[in-house]
Coordinates of C-alpha atoms and ligand atoms in Angstrom, one line a residue:
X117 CA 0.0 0.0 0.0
X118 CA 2.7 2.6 1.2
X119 CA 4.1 2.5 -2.7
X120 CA 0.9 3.5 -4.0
X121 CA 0.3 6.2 -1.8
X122 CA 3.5 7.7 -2.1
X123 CA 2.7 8.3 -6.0
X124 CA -0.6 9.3 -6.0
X125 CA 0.6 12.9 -4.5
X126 CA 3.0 13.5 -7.0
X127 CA 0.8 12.9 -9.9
X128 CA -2.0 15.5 -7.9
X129 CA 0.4 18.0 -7.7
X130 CA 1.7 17.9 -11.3
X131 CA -2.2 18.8 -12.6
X132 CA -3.3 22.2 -13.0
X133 CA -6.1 21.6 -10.6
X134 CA -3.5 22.8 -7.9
X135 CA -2.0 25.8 -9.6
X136 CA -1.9 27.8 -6.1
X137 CA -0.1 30.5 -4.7
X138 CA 1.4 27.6 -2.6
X139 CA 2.9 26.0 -6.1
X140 CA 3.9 29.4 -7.0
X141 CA 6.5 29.4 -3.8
X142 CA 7.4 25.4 -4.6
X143 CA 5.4 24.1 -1.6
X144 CA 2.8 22.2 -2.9
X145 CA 3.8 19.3 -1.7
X146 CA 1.7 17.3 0.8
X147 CA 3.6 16.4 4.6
X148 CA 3.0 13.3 6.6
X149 CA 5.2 13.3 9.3
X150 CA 5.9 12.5 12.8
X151 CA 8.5 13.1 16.0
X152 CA 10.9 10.9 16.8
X153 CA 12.1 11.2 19.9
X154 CA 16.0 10.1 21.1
X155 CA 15.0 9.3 24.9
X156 CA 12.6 6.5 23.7
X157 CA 15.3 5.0 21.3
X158 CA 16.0 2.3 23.6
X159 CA 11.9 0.8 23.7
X160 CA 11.1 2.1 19.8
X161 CA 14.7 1.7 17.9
X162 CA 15.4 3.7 14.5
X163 CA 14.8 0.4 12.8
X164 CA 10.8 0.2 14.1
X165 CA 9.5 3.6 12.0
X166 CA 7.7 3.0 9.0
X167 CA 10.2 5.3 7.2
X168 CA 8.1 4.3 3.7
X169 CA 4.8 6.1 5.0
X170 CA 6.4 9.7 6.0
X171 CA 7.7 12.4 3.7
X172 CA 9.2 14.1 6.6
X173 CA 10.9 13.3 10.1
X174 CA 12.1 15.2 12.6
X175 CA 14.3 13.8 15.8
X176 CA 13.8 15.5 18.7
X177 CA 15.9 16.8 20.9
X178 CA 18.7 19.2 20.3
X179 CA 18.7 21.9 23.8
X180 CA 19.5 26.1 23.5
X181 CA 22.2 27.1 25.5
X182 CA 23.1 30.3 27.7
X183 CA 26.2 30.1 25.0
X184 CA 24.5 31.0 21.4
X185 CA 27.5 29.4 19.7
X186 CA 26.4 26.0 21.3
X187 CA 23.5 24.2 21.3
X188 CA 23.9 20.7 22.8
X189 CA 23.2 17.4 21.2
X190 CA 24.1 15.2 23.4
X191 CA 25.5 11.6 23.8
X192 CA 23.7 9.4 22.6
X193 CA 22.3 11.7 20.1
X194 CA 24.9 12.4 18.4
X195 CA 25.2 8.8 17.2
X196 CA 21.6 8.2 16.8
X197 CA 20.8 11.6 15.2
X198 CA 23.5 10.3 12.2
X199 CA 21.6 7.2 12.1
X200 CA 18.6 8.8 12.3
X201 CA 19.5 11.0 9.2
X202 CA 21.3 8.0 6.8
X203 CA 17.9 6.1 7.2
X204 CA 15.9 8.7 6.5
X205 CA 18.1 9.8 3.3
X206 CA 18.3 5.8 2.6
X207 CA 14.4 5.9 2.7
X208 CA 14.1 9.0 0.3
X209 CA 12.1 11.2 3.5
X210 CA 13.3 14.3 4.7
X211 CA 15.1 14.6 7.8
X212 CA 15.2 17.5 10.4
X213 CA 16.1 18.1 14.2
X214 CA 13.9 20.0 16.4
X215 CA 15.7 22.2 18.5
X216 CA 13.9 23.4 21.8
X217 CA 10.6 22.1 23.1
X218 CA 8.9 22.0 26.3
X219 CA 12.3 21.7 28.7
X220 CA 14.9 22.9 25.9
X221 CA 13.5 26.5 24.8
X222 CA 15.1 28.6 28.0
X223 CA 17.6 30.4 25.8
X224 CA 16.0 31.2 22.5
X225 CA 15.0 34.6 23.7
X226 CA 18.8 35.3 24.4
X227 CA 20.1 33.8 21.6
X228 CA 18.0 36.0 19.4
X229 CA 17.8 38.7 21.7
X230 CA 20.9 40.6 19.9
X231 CA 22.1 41.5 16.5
X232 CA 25.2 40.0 17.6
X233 CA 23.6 37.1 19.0
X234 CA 21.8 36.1 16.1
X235 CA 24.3 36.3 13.7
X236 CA 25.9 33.7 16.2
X237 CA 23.0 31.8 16.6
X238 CA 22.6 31.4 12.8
X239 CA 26.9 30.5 13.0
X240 CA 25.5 27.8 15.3
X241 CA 22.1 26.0 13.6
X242 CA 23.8 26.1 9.8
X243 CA 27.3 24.2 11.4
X244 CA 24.7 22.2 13.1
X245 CA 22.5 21.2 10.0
X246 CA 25.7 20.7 8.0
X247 CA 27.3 18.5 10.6
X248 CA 24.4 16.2 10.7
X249 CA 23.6 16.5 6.8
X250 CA 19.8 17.9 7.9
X251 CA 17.9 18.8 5.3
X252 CA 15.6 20.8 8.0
X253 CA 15.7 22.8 11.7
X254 CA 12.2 22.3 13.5
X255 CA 12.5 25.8 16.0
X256 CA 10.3 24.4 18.7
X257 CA 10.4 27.8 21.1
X258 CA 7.5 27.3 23.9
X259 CA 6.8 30.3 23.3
X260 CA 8.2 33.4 22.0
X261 CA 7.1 36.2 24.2
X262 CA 5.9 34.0 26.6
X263 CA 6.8 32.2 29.2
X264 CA 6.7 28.3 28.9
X265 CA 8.3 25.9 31.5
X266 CA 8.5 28.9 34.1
X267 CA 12.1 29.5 33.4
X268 CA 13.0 30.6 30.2
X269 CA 14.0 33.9 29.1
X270 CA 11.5 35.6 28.2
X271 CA 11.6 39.5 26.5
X272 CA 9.0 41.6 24.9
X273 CA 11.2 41.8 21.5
X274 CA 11.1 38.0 21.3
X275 CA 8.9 37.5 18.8
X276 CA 10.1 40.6 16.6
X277 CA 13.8 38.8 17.3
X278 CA 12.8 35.3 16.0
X279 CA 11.8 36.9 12.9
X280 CA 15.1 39.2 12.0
X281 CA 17.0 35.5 13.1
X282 CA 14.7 33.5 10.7
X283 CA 15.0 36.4 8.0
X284 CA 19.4 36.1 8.7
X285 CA 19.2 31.9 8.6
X286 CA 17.4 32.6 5.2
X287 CA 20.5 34.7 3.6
X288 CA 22.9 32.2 4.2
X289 CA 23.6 29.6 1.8
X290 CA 22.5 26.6 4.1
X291 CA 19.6 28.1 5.3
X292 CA 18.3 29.4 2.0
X293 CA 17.8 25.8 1.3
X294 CA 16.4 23.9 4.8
X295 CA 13.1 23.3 5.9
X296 CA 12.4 25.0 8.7
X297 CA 9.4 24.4 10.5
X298 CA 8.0 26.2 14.0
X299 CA 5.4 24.1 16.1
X300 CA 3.2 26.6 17.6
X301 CA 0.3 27.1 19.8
X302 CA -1.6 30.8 19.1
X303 CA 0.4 33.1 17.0
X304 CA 3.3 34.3 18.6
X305 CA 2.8 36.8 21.1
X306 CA 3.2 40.4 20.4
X307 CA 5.4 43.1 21.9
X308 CA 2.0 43.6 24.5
X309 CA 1.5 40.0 24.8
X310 CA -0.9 39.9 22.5
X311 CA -1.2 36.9 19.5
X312 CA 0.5 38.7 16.6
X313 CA -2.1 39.9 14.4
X314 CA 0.4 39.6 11.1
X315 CA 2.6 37.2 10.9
X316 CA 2.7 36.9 6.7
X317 CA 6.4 38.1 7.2
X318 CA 7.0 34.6 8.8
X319 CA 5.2 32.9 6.2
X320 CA 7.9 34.1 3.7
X321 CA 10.8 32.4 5.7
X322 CA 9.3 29.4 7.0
X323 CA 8.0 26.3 5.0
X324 CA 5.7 25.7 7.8
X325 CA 4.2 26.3 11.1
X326 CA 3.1 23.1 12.7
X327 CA 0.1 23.9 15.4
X328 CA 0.1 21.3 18.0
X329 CA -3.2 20.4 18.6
X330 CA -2.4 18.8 22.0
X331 CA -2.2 19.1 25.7
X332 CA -5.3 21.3 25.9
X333 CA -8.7 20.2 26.9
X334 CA -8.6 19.3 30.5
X335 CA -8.6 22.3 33.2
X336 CA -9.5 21.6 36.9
X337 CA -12.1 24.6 36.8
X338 CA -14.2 22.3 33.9
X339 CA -13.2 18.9 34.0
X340 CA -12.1 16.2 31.7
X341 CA -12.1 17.5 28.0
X342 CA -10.6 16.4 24.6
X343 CA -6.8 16.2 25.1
X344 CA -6.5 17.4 20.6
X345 CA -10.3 18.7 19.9
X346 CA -10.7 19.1 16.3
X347 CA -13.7 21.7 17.5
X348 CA -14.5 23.2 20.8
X349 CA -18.2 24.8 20.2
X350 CA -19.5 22.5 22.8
X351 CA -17.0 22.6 25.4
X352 CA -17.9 24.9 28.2
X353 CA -16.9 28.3 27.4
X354 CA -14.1 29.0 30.1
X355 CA -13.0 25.4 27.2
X356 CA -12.9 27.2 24.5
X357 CA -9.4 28.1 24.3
X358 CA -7.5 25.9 21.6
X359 CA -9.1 23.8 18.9
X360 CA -7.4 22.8 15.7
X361 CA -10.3 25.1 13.8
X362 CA -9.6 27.7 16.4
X363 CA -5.7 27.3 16.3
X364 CA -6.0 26.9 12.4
X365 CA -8.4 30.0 11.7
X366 CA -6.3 32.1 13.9
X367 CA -2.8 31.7 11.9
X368 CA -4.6 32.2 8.7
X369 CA -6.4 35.3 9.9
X370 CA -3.1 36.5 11.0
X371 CA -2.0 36.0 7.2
X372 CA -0.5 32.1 7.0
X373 CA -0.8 30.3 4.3
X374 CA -3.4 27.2 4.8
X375 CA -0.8 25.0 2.4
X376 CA 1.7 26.4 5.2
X377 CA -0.1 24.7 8.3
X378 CA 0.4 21.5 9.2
X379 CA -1.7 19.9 11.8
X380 CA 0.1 18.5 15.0
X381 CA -1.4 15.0 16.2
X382 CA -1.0 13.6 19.1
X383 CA -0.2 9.6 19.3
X384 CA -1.4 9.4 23.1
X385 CA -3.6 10.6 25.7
X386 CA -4.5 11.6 29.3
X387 CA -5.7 9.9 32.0
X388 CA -7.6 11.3 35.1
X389 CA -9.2 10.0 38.1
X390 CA -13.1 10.4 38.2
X391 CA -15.4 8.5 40.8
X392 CA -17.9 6.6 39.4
X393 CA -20.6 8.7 40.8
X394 CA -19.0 11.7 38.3
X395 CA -18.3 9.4 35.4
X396 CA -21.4 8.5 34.3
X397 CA -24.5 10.5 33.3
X398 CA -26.9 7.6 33.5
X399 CA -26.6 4.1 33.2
X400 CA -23.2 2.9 31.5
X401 CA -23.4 6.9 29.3
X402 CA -20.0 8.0 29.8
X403 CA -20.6 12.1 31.3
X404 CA -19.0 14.9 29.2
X405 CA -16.4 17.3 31.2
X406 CA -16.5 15.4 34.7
X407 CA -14.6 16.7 37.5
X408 CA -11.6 14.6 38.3
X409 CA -9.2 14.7 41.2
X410 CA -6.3 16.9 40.6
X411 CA -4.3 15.5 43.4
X412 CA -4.7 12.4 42.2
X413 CA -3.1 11.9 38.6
X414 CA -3.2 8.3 37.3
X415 CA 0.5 6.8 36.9
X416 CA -0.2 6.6 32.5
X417 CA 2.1 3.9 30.6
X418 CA 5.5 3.5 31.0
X419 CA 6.5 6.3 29.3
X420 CA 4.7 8.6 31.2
X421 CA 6.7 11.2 33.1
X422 CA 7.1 10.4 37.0
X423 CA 7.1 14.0 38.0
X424 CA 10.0 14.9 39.9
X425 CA 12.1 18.7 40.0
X426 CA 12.3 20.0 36.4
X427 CA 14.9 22.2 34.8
X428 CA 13.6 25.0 36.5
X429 CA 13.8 23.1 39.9
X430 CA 10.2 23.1 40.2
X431 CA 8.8 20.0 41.7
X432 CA 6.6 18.3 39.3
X433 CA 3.6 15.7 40.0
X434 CA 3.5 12.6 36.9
X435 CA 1.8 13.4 33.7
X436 CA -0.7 10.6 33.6
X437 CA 0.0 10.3 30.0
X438 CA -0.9 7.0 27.7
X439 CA 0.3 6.7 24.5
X440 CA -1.6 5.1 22.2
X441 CA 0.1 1.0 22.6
X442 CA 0.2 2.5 26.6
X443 CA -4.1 2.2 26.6
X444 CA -3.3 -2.1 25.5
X445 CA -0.8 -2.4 27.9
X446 CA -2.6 -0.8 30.8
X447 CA -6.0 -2.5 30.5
X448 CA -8.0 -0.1 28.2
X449 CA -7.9 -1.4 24.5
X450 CA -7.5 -4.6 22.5
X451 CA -4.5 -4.7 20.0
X452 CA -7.4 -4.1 17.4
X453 CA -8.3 -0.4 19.0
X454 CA -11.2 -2.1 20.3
X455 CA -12.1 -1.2 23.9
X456 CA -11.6 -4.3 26.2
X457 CA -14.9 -5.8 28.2
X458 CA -16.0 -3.8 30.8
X459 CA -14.2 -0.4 29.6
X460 CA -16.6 2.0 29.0
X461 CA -16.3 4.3 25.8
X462 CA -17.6 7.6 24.3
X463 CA -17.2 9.3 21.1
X464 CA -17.7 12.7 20.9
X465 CA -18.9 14.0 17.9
X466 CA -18.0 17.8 18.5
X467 CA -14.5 17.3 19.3
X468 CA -14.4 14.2 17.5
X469 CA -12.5 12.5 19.9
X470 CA -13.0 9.4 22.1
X471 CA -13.2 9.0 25.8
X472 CA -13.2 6.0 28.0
X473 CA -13.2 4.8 32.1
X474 CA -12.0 1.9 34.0
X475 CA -14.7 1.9 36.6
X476 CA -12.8 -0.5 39.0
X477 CA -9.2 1.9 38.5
X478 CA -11.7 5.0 38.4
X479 CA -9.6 6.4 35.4
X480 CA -11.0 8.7 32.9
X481 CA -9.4 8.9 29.4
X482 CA -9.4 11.1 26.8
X483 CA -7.4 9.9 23.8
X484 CA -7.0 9.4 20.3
X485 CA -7.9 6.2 18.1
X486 CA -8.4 5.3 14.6
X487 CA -11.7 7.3 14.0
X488 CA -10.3 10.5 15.5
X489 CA -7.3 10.3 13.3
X490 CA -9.3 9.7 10.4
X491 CA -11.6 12.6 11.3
X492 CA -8.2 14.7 11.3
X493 CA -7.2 13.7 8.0
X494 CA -10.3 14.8 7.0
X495 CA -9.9 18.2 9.0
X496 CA -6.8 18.9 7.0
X497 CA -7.7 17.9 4.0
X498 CA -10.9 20.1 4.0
X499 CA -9.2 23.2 4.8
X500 CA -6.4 23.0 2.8
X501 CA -3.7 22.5 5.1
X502 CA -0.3 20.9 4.4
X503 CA -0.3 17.7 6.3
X504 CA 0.1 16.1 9.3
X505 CA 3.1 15.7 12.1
X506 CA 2.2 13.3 15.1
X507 CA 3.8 13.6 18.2
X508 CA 5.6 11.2 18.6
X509 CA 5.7 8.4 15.9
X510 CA 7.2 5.7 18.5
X511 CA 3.2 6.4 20.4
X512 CA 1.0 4.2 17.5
X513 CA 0.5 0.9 17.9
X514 CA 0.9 -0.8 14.5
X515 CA 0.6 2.3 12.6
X516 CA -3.2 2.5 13.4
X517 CA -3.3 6.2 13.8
X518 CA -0.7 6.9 11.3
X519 CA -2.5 4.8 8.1
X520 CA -5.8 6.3 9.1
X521 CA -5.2 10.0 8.8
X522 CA -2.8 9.5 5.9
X523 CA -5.5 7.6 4.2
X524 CA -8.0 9.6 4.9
X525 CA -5.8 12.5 4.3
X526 CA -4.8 11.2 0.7
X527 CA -8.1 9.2 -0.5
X528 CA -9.9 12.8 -0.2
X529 CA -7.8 14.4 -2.5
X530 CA -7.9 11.2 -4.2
X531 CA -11.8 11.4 -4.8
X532 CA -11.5 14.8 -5.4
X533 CA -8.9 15.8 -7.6
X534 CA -8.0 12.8 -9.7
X535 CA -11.0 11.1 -11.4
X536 CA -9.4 9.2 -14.0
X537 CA -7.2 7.5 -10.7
X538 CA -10.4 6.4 -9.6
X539 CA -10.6 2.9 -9.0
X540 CA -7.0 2.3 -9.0
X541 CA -6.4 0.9 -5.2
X542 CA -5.3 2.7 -2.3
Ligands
NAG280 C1 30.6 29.9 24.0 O1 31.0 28.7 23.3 C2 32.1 28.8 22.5 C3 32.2 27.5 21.7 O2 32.3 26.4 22.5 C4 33.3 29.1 23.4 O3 34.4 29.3 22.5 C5 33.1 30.3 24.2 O4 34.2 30.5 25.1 C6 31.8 30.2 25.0 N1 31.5 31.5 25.6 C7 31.3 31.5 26.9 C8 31.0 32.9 27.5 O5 31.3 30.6 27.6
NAG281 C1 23.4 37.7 24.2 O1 24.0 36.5 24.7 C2 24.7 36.6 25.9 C3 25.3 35.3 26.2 O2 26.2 34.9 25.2 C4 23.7 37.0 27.0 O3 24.4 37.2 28.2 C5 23.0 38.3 26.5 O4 22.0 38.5 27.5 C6 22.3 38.1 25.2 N1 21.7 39.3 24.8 C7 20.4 39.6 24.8 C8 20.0 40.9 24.4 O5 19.6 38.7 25.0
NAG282 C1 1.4 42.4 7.1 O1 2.8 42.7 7.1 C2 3.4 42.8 5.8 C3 4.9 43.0 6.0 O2 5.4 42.0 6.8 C4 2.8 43.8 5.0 O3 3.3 43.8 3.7 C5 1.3 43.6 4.9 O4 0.7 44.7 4.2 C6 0.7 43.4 6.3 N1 -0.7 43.0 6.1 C7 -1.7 43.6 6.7 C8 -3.1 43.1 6.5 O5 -1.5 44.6 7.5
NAG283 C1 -8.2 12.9 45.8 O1 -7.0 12.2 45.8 C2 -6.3 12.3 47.0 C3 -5.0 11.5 46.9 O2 -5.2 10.2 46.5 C4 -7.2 11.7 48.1 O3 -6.5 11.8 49.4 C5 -8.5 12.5 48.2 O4 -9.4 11.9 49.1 C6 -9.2 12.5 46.8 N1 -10.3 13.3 46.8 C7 -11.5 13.0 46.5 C8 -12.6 14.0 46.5 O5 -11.7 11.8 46.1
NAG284 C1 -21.8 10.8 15.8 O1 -21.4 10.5 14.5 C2 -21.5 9.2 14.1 C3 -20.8 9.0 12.7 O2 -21.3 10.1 11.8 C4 -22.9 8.8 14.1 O3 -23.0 7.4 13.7 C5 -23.5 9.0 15.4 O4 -24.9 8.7 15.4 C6 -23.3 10.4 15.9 N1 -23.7 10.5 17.3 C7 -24.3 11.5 17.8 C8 -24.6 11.5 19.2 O5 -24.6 12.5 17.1
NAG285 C1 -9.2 -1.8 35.1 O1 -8.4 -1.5 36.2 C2 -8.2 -2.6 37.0 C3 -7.5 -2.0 38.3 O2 -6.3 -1.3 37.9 C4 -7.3 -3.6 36.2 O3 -7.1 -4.7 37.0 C5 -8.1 -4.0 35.0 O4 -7.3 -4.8 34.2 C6 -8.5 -2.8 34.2 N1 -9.2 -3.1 33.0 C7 -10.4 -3.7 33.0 C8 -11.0 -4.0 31.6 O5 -11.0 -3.9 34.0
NAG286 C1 -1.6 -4.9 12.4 O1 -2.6 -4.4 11.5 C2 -2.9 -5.3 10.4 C3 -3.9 -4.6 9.5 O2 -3.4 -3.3 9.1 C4 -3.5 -6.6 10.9 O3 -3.7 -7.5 9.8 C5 -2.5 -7.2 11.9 O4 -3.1 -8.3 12.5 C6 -2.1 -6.2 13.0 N1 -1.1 -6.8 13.8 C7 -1.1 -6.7 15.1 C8 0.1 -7.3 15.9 O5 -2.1 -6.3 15.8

């Protein structure tokens, strides 16, 4: 199958159906890709992707520095990052190295925060792209202009900086040619602290923004929501903070490209602790939004964080996360995404994501599964976006997530665009 749908694009994109602005600026072409992250190597080795079903890859993660003229890749990244790279290369799908994230971002704003240290910064990512033969830098800031983790630098000018950086990387003769990507949550806050309002300049020197549609539904003051809601109309309204339409709409208001968003997809869930009493509307009807015990965060797979002190020497409780082969191994699904006996499940048709509870652990899930994925694929292909990028690919269980967004993803544009393909097989 993975031959076939790797062809089909190519042939889309070479019709004049798709004559856009976006194949204008050479960047027509469709992204299915996913995180690979180096801490999980040991459980999810290099040799497990399904290199043949991406177009793109990115390892994560390489950490800022105090020191723009370092950023650390450590041991054993180093190593694995060059085999991450050959096999991709070997595999004809791009490879790039995210830089930054959630615990890693404490010294963009510093490293950008100067002409000086810019033109040093941008002295550091091209050495760093050459050493490791990259063909792309993922710049995963959380967040310019606002505080992330609780102890980065943070500066008004930040997200005025990361532009005049990205603009610099661009007139160099490696970065004229890498992809570079941003994951992003709202668009990047203003010199108030305000979502920019414009950010078409960043459209010009970025091949894409990749808005992670994660992390984002549950709150104490409403309960258990949609951990990657495609919609959040019906969540109540104090909720209604960070769908994929609302994420989506908001970069393209603010002047991205639609065929410059990619749509960040999360291969795992979270788990919560809901009585039974709270869990259930009536009879075995699974209730929307229950409140759940915030002092009492399920342990998740065993890849969920522990807690502990972070980098900022906070002391953190566990995460309570389940990836998506995490729900099989801890009692929640059957290896064919099918909810085991005595689990009880809920679709939810407004955030098109599924739910479930263990009423003897009195853990409520929200999560992702086949028909959620699919109903992403759909999502992006409806709006025009550029792809997909799941977080993290080492999360699916058989490539169950990944095949059904991709082929819900492709078959769309499939139907749509290429009659005469019709009736081939996907
Ligand atoms: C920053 O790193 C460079 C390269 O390793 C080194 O030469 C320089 O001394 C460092 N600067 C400081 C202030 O540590
Ligand atoms: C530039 O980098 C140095 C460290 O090399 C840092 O001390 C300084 O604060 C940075 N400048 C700005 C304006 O962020
Ligand atoms: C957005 O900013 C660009 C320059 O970066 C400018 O050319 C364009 O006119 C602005 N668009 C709007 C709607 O203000
Ligand atoms: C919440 O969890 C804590 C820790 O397990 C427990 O002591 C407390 O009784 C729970 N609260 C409720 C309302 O169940
Ligand atoms: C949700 O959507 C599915 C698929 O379209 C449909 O079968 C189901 O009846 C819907 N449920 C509700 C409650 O609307
Ligand atoms: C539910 O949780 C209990 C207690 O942790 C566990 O023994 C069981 O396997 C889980 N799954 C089901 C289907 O009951
Ligand atoms: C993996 O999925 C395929 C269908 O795509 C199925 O035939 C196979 O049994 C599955 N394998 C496992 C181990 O679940």
């Amino acid at each position: 199958m993975a031959n076939v749908l790797r062809w089909i694009p190519l042939i889309l994109f070479s019709t004049s159906v798709l004559a856009s602005d976006a194949m204008k600026r050479g960047q027509s072409d469709p992204i299915f890709s996913a995180y690979y992250t180096g801490w999980h190597a040991e459980d999810y080795p290099l040799s497990d992707v399904s290199w043949s079903k991406y177009t793109h890859v990115i390892y994560s993660v390489a950490s800022t520095t105090p020191n723009a003229s370092v950023v650390e890749v450590d041991v054993p990244d180093d190593t694995l990052l060059k085999q991450f790279v050959t096999l991709a290369h070997q595999n004809n799908v791009k490879a790039s190295l995210s830089i930054g994230g959630w615990t890693a971002s404490r010294w963009y704003s510093s490293n950008v925060g100067s002409a000086i240290n810019r033109t040093t910064f941008v002295n550091t990512v091209t050495t760093l792209a050459k050493k490791y033969d990259l063909d792309g830098l993922d710049f995963d800031w959380e967040y310019p202009g606002m505080q992330g983790i609780g102890c980065n630098t943070v500066n008004p000018k930040d997200t005025a900086n990361f532009l005049s950086f990205l603009q610099q990387l661009r007139t160099t003769t490696t970065g004229s040619k890498l992809i570079i990507s941003v994951p992003v949550a709202a668009p990047f806050a203003d010199a108030s602290g305000s979502p920019s309002t414009n950010v078409s300049a960043f459209g010009d020197v970025l091949d894409y923004i990749t808005v992670m549609n994660y992390d984002t539904g549950s709150n104490p003051s409403f309960g258990v929501g949609p951990n990657s809601p495609l919609d959040d109309l019906c969540a109540p309204v104090s909720g209604q903070r960070s769908s994929a339409a609302r994420l989506v709409d908001a970069w393209s208001a603010a002047g991205m490209h639609l065929d410059q968003i990619v749509l960040g997809v999360p291969a795992y869930g979270y788990g919560y602790s809901v009585s039974k009493k709270l869990a259930f509307t009536s009879g075995s009807i699974l209730a929307p939004y229950p409140a759940y015990n915030v002092s009492n965060t399920p342990p998740g797979d065993k890849w969920s964080g522990v807690g502990g002190i972070d980098v900022c020497g906070i002391s953190e409780g566990p995460g309570g996360e389940y990836t998506y082969w995490g729900l099989m191994e801890e009692g929640f699904l059957n290896t064919d995404g099918t909810t085991k006996t005595g689990i009880a499940y809920r679709y939810d048709n407004c955030s098109q994501t599924p739910y479930m509870y263990n009423a003897t652990s009195q853990v409520y899930v929200s999560f992702d599964n086949a028909q959620s994925f699919a109903a992403k694929g759909d999502f992006i292909h409806s709006k025009g976006l550029r792809g997909f990028s799941m977080w993290e690919a080492g999360g699916d269980y058989n490539d169950t997530l990944l095949d059904s967004i991709s082929v819900s993803f492709r078959l769309l544009q499939y139907r749509l665009l290429t009659p005469v393909l019709q009736g081939r097989q996907l």
